[in-house]
CSV table of C-alpha atoms in Angstrom, one decimal:
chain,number,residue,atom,x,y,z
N,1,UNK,CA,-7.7,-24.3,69.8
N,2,UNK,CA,-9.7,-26.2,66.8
N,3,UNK,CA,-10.7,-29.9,67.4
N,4,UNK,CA,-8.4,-30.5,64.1
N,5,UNK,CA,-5.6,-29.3,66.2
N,6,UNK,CA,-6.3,-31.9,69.1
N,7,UNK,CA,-4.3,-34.7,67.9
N,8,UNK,CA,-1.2,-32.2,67.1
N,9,UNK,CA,-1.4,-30.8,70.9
N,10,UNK,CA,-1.3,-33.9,72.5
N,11,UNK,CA,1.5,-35.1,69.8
N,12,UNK,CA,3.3,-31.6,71.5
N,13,UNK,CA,2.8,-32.7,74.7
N,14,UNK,CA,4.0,-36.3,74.6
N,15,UNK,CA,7.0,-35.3,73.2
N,16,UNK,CA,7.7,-33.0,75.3
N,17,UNK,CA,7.2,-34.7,78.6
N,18,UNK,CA,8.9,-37.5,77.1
N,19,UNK,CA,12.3,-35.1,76.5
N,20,UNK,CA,12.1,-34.6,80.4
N,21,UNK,CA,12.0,-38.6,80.9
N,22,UNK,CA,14.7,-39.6,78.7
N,23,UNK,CA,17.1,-37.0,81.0
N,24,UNK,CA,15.7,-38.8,83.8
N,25,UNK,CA,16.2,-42.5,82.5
N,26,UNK,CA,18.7,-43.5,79.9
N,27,UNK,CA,17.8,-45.8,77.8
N,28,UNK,CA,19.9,-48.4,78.8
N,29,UNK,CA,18.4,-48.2,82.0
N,30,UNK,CA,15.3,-49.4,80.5
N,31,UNK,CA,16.9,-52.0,78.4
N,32,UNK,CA,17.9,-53.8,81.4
N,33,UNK,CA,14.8,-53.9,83.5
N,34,UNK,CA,13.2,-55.3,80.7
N,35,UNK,CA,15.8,-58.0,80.0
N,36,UNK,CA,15.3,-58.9,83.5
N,37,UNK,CA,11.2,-58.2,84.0
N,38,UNK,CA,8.4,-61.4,83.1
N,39,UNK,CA,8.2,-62.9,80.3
N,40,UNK,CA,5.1,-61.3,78.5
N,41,UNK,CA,1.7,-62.9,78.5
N,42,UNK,CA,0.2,-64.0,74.9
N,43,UNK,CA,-2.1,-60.8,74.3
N,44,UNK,CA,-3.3,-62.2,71.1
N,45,UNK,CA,-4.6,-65.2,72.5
N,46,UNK,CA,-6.4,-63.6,75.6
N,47,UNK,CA,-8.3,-62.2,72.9
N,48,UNK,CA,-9.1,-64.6,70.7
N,49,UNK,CA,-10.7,-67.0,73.8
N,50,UNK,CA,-13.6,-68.5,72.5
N,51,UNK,CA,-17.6,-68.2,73.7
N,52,UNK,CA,-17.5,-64.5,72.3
N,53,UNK,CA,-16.7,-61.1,72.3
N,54,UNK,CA,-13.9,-60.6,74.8
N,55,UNK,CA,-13.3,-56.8,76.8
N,56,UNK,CA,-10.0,-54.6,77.5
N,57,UNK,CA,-11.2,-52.9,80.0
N,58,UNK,CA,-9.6,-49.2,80.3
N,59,UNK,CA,-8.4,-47.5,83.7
N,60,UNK,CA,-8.6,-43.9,82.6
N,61,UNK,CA,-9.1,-40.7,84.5
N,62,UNK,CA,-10.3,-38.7,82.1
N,63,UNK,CA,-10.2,-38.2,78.0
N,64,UNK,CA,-9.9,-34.8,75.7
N,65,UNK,CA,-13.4,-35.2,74.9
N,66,UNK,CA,-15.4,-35.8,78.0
N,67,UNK,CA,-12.8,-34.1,80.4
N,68,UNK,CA,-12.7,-35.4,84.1
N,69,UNK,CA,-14.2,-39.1,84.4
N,70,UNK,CA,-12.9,-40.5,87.5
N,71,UNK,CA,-10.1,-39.7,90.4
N,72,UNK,CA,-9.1,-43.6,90.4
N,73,UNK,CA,-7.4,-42.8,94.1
N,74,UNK,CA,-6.7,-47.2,93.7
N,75,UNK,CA,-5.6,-48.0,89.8
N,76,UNK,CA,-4.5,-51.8,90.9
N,77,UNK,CA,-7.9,-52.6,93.0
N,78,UNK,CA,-10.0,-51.2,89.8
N,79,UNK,CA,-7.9,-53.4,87.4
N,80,UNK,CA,-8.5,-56.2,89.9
N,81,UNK,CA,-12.7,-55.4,89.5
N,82,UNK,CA,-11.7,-56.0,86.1
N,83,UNK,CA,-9.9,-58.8,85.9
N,84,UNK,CA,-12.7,-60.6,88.2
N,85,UNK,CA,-15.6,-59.8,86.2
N,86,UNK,CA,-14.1,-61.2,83.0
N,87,UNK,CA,-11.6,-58.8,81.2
N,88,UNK,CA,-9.0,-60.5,79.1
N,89,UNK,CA,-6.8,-57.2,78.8
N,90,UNK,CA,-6.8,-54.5,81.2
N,91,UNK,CA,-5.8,-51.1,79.4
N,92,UNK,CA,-4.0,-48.2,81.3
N,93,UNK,CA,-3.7,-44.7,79.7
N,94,UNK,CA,-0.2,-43.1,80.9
N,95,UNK,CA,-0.5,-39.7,79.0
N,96,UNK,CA,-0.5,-37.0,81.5
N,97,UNK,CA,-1.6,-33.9,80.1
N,98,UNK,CA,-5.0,-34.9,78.9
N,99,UNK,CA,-5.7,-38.3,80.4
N,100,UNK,CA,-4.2,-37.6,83.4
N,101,UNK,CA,-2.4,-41.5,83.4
N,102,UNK,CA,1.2,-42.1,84.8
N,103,UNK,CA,3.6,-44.7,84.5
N,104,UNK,CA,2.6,-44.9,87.9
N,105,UNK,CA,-0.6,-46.4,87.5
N,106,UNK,CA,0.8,-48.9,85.1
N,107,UNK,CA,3.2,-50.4,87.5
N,108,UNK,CA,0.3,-50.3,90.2
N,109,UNK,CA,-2.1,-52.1,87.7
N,110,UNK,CA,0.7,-54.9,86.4
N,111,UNK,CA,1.1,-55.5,90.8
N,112,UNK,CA,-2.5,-56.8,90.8
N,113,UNK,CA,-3.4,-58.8,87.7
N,114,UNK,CA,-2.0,-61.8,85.9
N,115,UNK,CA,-4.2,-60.6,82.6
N,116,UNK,CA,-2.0,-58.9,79.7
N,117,UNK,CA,-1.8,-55.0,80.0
N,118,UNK,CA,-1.5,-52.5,77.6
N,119,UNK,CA,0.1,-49.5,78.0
N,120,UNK,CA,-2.1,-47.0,76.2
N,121,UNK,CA,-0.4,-43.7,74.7
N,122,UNK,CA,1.0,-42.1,71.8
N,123,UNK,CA,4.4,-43.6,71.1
N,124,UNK,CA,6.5,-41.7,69.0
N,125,UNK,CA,9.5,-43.1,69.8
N,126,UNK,CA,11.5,-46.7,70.3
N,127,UNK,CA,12.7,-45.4,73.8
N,128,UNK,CA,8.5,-45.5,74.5
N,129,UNK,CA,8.6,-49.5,73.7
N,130,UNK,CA,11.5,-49.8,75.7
N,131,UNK,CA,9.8,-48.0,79.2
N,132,UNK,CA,6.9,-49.9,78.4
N,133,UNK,CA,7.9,-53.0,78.5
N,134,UNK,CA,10.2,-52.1,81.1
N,135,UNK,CA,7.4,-51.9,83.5
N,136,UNK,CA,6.3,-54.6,82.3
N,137,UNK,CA,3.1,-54.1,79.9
N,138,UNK,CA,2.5,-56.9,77.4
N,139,UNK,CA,1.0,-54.6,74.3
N,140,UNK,CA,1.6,-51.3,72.9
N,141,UNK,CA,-0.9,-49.1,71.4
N,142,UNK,CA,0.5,-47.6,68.4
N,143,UNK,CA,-1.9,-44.8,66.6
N,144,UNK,CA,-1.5,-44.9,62.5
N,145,UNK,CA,-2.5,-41.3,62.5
N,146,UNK,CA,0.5,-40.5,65.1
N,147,UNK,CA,2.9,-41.9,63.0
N,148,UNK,CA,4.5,-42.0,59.2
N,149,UNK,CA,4.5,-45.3,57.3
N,150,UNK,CA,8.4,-45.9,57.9
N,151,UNK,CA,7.9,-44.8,62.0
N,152,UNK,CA,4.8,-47.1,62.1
N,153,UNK,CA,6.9,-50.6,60.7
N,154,UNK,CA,9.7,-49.3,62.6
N,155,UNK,CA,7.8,-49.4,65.7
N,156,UNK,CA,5.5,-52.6,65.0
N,157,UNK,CA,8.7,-54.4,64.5
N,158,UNK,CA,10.7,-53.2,67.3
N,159,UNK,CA,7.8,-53.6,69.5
N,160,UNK,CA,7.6,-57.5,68.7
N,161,UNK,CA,11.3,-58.2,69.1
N,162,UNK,CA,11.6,-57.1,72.5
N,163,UNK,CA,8.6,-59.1,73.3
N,164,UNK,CA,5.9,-56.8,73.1
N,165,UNK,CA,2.1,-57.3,71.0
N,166,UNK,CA,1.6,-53.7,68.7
N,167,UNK,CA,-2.0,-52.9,68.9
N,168,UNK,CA,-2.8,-50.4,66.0
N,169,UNK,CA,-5.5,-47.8,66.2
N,170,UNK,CA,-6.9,-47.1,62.9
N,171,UNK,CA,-9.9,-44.9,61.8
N,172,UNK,CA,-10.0,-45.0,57.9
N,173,UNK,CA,-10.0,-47.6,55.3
N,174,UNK,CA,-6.4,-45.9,54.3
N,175,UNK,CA,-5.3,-46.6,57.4
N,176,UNK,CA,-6.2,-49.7,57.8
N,177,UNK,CA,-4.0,-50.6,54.6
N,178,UNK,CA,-0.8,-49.1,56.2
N,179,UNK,CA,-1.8,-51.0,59.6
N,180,UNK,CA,-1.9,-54.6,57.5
N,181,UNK,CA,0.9,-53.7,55.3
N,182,UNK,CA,3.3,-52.9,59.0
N,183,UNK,CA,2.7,-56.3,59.9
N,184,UNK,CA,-0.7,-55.5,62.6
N,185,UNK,CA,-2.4,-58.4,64.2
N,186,UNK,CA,-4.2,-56.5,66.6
N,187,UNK,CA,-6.6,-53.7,64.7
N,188,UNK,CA,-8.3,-51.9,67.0
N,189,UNK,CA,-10.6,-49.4,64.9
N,190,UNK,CA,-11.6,-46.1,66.8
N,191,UNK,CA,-15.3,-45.0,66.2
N,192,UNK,CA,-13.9,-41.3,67.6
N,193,UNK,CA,-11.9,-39.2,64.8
N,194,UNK,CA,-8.8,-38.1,66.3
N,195,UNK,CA,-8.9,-34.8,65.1
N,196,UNK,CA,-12.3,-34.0,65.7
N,197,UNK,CA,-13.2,-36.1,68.2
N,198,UNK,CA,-16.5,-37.0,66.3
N,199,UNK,CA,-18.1,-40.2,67.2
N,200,UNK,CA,-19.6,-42.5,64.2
N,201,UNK,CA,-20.3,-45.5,65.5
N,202,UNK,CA,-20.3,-47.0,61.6
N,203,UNK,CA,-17.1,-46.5,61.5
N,204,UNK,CA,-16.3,-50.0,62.8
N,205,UNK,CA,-18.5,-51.9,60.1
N,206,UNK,CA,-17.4,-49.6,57.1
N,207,UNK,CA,-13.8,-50.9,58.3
N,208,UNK,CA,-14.1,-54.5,59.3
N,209,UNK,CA,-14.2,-56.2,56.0
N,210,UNK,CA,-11.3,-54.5,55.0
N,211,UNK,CA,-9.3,-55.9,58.3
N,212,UNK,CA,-7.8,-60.1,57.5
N,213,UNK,CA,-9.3,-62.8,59.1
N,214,UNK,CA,-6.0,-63.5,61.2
N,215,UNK,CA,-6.0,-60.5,62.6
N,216,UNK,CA,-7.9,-59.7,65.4
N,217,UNK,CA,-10.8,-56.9,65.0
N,218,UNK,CA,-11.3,-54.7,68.1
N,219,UNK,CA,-14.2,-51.8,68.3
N,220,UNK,CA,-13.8,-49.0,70.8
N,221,UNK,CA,-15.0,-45.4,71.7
N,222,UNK,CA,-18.8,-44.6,72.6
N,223,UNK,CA,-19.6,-48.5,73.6
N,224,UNK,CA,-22.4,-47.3,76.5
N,225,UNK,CA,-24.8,-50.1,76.6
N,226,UNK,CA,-24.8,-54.0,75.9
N,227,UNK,CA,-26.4,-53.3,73.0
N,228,UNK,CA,-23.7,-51.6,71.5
N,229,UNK,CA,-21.5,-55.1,72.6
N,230,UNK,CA,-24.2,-57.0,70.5
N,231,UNK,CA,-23.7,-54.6,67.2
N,232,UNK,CA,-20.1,-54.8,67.4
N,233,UNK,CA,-20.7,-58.9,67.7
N,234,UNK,CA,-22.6,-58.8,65.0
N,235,UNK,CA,-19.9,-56.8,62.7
N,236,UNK,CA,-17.6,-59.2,63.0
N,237,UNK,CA,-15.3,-57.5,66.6
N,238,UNK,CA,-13.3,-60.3,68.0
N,239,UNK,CA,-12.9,-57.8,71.3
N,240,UNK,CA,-14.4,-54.0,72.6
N,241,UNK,CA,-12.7,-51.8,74.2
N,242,UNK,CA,-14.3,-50.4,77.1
N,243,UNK,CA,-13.3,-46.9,79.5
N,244,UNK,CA,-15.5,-44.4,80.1
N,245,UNK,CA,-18.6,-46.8,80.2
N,246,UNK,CA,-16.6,-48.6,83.4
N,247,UNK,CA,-14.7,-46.3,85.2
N,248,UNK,CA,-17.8,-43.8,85.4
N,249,UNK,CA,-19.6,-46.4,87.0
N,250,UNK,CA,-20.0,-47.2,90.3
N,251,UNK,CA,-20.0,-50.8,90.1
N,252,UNK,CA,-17.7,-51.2,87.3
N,253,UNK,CA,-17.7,-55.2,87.4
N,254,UNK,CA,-20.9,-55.6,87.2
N,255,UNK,CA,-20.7,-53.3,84.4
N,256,UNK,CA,-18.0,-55.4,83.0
N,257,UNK,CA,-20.3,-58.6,83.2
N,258,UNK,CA,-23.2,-56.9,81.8
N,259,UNK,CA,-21.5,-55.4,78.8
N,260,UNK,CA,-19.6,-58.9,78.4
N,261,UNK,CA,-22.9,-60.9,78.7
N,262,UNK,CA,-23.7,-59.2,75.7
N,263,UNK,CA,-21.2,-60.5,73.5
N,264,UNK,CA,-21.3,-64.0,73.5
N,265,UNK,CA,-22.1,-66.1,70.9
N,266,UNK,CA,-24.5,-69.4,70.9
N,267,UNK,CA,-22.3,-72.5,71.0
């Protein structure tokens, strides 16, 4: 298979796994555990804490481009780590097939912390916004390259009136546009191309200036080293997203605190 082909196999994938759920669970199932779950935590103001840069840290088990990354036998305890060394969102990949994540380890991460969590996957589909927040996630990643203009509103929109924060994954000034014109205010702008899975780390400062001031500007893919926290800073990221850079290493809160350390600004 070609890397341009990536993003259309996992597309295949999801929707195919999510066929088999939606036998297993009506929707109105879901409905009702999330009329009855939490109320959600304010994602966007997590994020927008002052003192600097702020971290979603990521519980992932592996990625289409690196390929295994950790067995995570404990999901809650690792979001815990997180939680203590300073993460304002703690992210939790559910696609199976390639990231090997499970609605499983969302409920086992939303047991442990009292930070927002996003559910991280490719949603397709309104009955995906339903499960999330049925178990109880506080934000959505939605992926602009995933998704037509009329699916993206649709989703941005449903996903805030059942009490969910949309965050949007761009990668191109284009997309960008159609993230702002859906109503976004969470960006998070992806330094990996989702069809090649090429990493430019320019991509987040070609992008930035092109993202409003009220909404909030997140970097992720390929953040390694507190310097890359500090460039990111420096662009103008109210927040990094952080995975593999954590969960491969093997203390992932000290990590955390390192990479965080590295992001604040002077009062």
């Amino acid at each position: 298979m070609s890397a341009g082909r990536t993003l259309d196999a996992i597309l295949d994938g999801v929707r195919a796994d999510l066929t088999v759920r939606q036998l297993r669970v009506p929707l109105g199932d879901l409905k009702s555990l999330a009329a009855v779950g939490s109320p959600p935590i304010d994602a966007v103001a997590a994020l927008r804490r002052p003192g600097g840069v702020q971290v979603i840290a990521e519980v992932k088990r592996a990625s289409p481009a690196a390929g295994p990354l950790a067995e995570i036998t404990d999901p809650g305890l690792l979001a815990a780590e997180y939680a203590a060394g300073g993460a304002a969102v703690v992210s939790v990949l559910t696609e199976e097939r390639r990231f090997r994540g499970s609605l499983a380890d969302l409920d086992a991460v939303r047991a442990r912390v009292t930070v927002p969590v996003l559910r991280k996957d490719f949603v397709v589909s309104p009955y995906q916004l339903w499960e999330t927040r049925a178990h109880q996630a506080d934000l959505a990643l939605l992926v602009v390259a995933a998704l037509s203009q009329p699916d993206l509103v649709m989703l941005v929109r449903l996903a805030e009136d059942i009490g969910l924060t949309p965050l949007v994954e761009v990668h191109s000034e284009d997309e960008v546009s159609r993230a702002v014109a859906a109503g976004a205010r969470l960006i998070v702008v992806g330094a990996r191309d989702p069809h090649t899975l090429e990493v430019d780390h320019r991509t987040f400062a070609k992008l930035a200036g092109a993202i409003p001031d009220d909404v909030v500007r997140i970097a992720q893919s390929g953040i390694r080293v507190p310097q890359d926290v500090a460039s990111y800073a420096a662009d103008g990221a109210d927040a990094v997203l952080l995975g593999e850079a954590l969960v491969t290493s093997p203390t992932p809160r000290h990590t955390l605190t390192t990479l965080l350390s590295a992001g604040r600004r002077p009062r």
